[in-house]
Short mmCIF file of C-alpha atoms in Angstrom, two decimals:
data_model
loop_
_atom_site.label_atom_id
_atom_site.label_comp_id
_atom_site.label_asym_id
_atom_site.label_seq_id
_atom_site.Cartn_x
_atom_site.Cartn_y
_atom_site.Cartn_z
CA UNK A 1 -8.69 5.63 -30.27
CA UNK A 2 -10.47 2.57 -28.86
CA UNK A 3 -13.17 2.78 -26.17
CA UNK A 4 -12.01 1.42 -22.95
CA UNK A 5 -14.93 -0.26 -20.99
CA UNK A 6 -15.65 1.56 -17.50
CA UNK A 7 -14.97 -1.61 -15.83
CA UNK A 8 -11.47 -1.53 -17.20
CA UNK A 9 -10.56 2.35 -16.92
CA UNK A 10 -8.72 1.94 -14.11
CA UNK A 11 -6.03 -0.12 -15.98
CA UNK A 12 -4.95 2.93 -17.75
CA UNK A 13 -3.06 3.96 -14.45
CA UNK A 14 -0.84 0.99 -14.56
CA UNK A 15 1.78 -0.17 -13.67
CA UNK A 16 1.63 1.71 -10.45
CA UNK A 17 4.05 1.35 -7.49
CA UNK A 18 2.54 -1.14 -4.80
CA UNK A 19 2.69 -0.50 -0.96
CA UNK A 20 1.50 -2.39 1.98
CA UNK A 21 -1.18 -0.29 3.74
CA UNK A 22 -0.96 -1.72 7.46
CA UNK A 23 -3.15 -1.12 10.56
CA UNK A 24 -3.88 -2.33 14.14
CA UNK A 25 -6.49 -1.95 16.76
CA UNK A 26 -4.16 -3.01 19.41
CA UNK A 27 -5.46 -6.81 19.19
CA UNK A 28 -5.51 -7.44 15.42
CA UNK A 29 -3.16 -6.31 12.97
CA UNK A 30 -3.73 -6.22 9.21
CA UNK A 31 -2.24 -5.49 6.03
CA UNK A 32 -3.18 -5.14 2.43
CA UNK A 33 -1.43 -4.40 -0.98
CA UNK A 34 -2.37 -0.92 -2.22
CA UNK A 35 -1.64 1.01 -5.32
CA UNK A 36 -4.12 3.76 -5.00
CA UNK A 37 -1.86 6.05 -2.95
CA UNK A 38 -1.11 9.66 -3.48
CA UNK A 39 0.16 12.66 -2.09
CA UNK A 40 -2.49 15.51 -2.00
CA UNK A 41 -1.11 18.24 0.23
CA UNK A 42 2.50 19.21 0.82
CA UNK A 43 1.58 21.84 3.67
CA UNK A 44 0.27 20.16 5.76
CA UNK A 45 1.90 16.71 4.49
CA UNK A 46 -1.16 14.83 3.44
CA UNK A 47 -1.60 11.36 1.53
CA UNK A 48 -4.97 9.70 0.03
CA UNK A 49 -5.39 6.12 -0.44
CA UNK A 50 -8.45 4.15 -1.32
CA UNK A 51 -9.32 1.07 0.52
CA UNK A 52 -11.80 -1.82 -0.29
CA UNK A 53 -14.81 -1.63 2.14
CA UNK A 54 -14.54 -5.20 2.96
CA UNK A 55 -10.98 -5.53 3.76
CA UNK A 56 -10.13 -6.29 7.34
CA UNK A 57 -7.51 -3.80 7.34
CA UNK A 58 -10.02 -1.15 6.30
CA UNK A 59 -11.85 -2.09 9.60
CA UNK A 60 -8.61 -1.74 11.37
CA UNK A 61 -8.36 1.86 9.98
CA UNK A 62 -11.91 2.69 10.70
CA UNK A 63 -11.43 1.59 14.27
CA UNK A 64 -8.01 3.12 14.72
CA UNK A 65 -7.92 6.19 12.64
CA UNK A 66 -4.22 5.29 11.93
CA UNK A 67 -2.41 3.41 9.22
CA UNK A 68 1.08 3.15 7.71
CA UNK A 69 2.18 3.02 4.25
CA UNK A 70 5.16 0.98 3.60
CA UNK A 71 7.15 0.36 0.48
CA UNK A 72 9.01 -2.84 -0.02
CA UNK A 73 11.62 -3.72 -2.36
CA UNK A 74 11.12 -6.45 -5.18
CA UNK A 75 12.49 -9.27 -3.31
CA UNK A 76 9.73 -9.17 -0.84
CA UNK A 77 7.08 -9.38 -3.84
CA UNK A 78 6.02 -13.22 -2.80
CA UNK A 79 5.23 -11.81 0.73
CA UNK A 80 3.29 -8.95 -0.59
CA UNK A 81 1.16 -11.15 -2.96
CA UNK A 82 0.02 -13.06 -0.12
CA UNK A 83 -1.41 -9.76 1.28
CA UNK A 84 -3.79 -9.66 -1.75
CA UNK A 85 -5.49 -12.67 -0.35
CA UNK A 86 -8.26 -12.23 2.17
CA UNK A 87 -7.31 -13.17 5.74
CA UNK A 88 -8.96 -15.99 7.65
CA UNK A 89 -11.68 -14.68 10.31
CA UNK A 90 -9.23 -16.10 13.04
CA UNK A 91 -6.06 -14.39 11.68
CA UNK A 92 -4.68 -12.27 14.33
CA UNK A 93 -1.58 -10.61 12.89
CA UNK A 94 -1.95 -11.08 8.55
CA UNK A 95 1.58 -9.27 8.36
CA UNK A 96 3.18 -11.95 10.44
CA UNK A 97 1.29 -14.74 8.95
CA UNK A 98 2.65 -13.42 5.35
CA UNK A 99 6.29 -13.41 6.68
CA UNK A 100 6.48 -9.46 7.18
CA UNK A 101 7.83 -8.52 10.48
CA UNK A 102 6.68 -5.34 12.19
CA UNK A 103 6.95 -3.03 14.86
CA UNK A 104 4.68 -0.19 16.39
CA UNK A 105 5.24 3.38 14.70
CA UNK A 106 6.40 5.74 17.31
CA UNK A 107 3.76 8.13 16.73
CA UNK A 108 0.54 6.27 15.76
CA UNK A 109 1.49 2.62 16.99
CA UNK A 110 0.33 1.71 13.16
CA UNK A 111 2.43 -1.56 12.19
CA UNK A 112 5.82 -0.43 10.33
CA UNK A 113 7.47 -3.34 8.06
CA UNK A 114 10.95 -4.16 9.45
CA UNK A 115 12.06 -4.65 5.50
CA UNK A 116 10.56 -1.49 4.46
CA UNK A 117 12.61 0.79 2.23
CA UNK A 118 10.65 3.69 3.08
CA UNK A 119 7.33 4.13 5.34
CA UNK A 120 4.61 6.83 6.44
CA UNK A 121 2.72 6.97 9.70
CA UNK A 122 -0.58 8.51 9.02
CA UNK A 123 -3.57 9.75 11.02
CA UNK A 124 -6.73 9.78 9.03
CA UNK A 125 -8.21 13.56 8.59
CA UNK A 126 -10.88 12.83 6.36
CA UNK A 127 -12.90 9.76 4.90
CA UNK A 128 -15.43 9.85 2.01
CA UNK A 129 -17.60 7.01 0.74
CA UNK A 130 -16.28 6.33 -2.82
CA UNK A 131 -18.44 3.49 -3.80
CA UNK A 132 -16.83 0.22 -3.23
CA UNK A 133 -13.92 1.95 -1.54
CA UNK A 134 -13.31 4.50 1.23
CA UNK A 135 -10.92 7.38 0.38
CA UNK A 136 -8.84 8.10 3.24
CA UNK A 137 -6.97 11.89 3.48
CA UNK A 138 -4.54 11.52 6.16
CA UNK A 139 -2.14 13.84 7.96
CA UNK A 140 1.70 12.36 7.47
CA UNK A 141 3.06 12.44 11.09
CA UNK A 142 6.25 10.58 10.06
CA UNK A 143 8.30 9.85 6.99
CA UNK A 144 11.28 7.72 6.89
CA UNK A 145 13.46 6.20 3.86
CA UNK A 146 16.65 4.27 3.65
CA UNK A 147 19.70 6.20 2.54
CA UNK A 148 18.92 5.12 -1.38
CA UNK A 149 16.38 7.91 -1.19
CA UNK A 150 17.87 11.59 -1.09
CA UNK A 151 15.73 14.24 -2.86
CA UNK A 152 14.39 11.44 -5.29
CA UNK A 153 15.17 7.62 -5.31
CA UNK A 154 18.65 6.48 -6.57
CA UNK A 155 17.22 2.66 -7.26
CA UNK A 156 20.68 1.40 -6.18
CA UNK A 157 18.93 -0.54 -3.29
CA UNK A 158 15.43 0.21 -3.30
CA UNK A 159 13.63 -1.84 -6.59
CA UNK A 160 9.94 -0.77 -6.36
CA UNK A 161 7.23 -3.30 -7.05
CA UNK A 162 5.37 -2.43 -10.11
CA UNK A 163 1.66 -3.64 -9.97
CA UNK A 164 0.26 -4.06 -13.53
CA UNK A 165 -2.85 -5.92 -12.70
CA UNK A 166 -4.41 -9.24 -13.30
CA UNK A 167 -5.85 -8.70 -16.46
CA UNK A 168 -5.07 -12.18 -18.38
CA UNK A 169 -4.04 -15.43 -16.82
CA UNK A 170 -0.51 -16.40 -16.67
CA UNK A 171 0.57 -12.93 -17.12
CA UNK A 172 2.50 -11.50 -14.10
CA UNK A 173 0.85 -9.19 -11.87
CA UNK A 174 4.13 -7.63 -10.71
CA UNK A 175 7.05 -6.52 -12.52
CA UNK A 176 10.79 -5.25 -11.37
CA UNK A 177 11.81 -1.65 -11.76
CA UNK A 178 13.32 -0.55 -13.97
CA UNK A 179 11.97 -3.69 -15.95
CA UNK A 180 12.17 -7.35 -16.73
#
């Protein structure tokens, strides 16, 4: 086996399904593209996500203690890519500027994407400094999905966005599922 440099170890986890983490402080709305999301407890239902410390959306999570996780189908990948870029300091609603309409979640008020194939509303339970990211463990207070989801995804309607990283110029960052 060849040695994987530490600065690239995270690429061993790719491809990963990308999702939009969204948050609001009641005035500003933020969203970012995340692939570091995982369930960590079934009872009570909890998820964990790692968010970069310098992101505006992270600041909104810090302030509100709520966020949503939104899974979009591949036809929205261009809008999702816009979330990977930093917002201007004057941006009031990054989701809307990216072409993603949203409504407040019924339980937390966190932004829920109208075109989401599935979403979670989450309330932060624990936060941990994790180097250049903050690890949030959050209680899931609501979970919804389109009819394509039964016990598992049927992939008849929902086509997940697979993030493969940006290792080389000219290579795709995202792939369609099952594959292109």
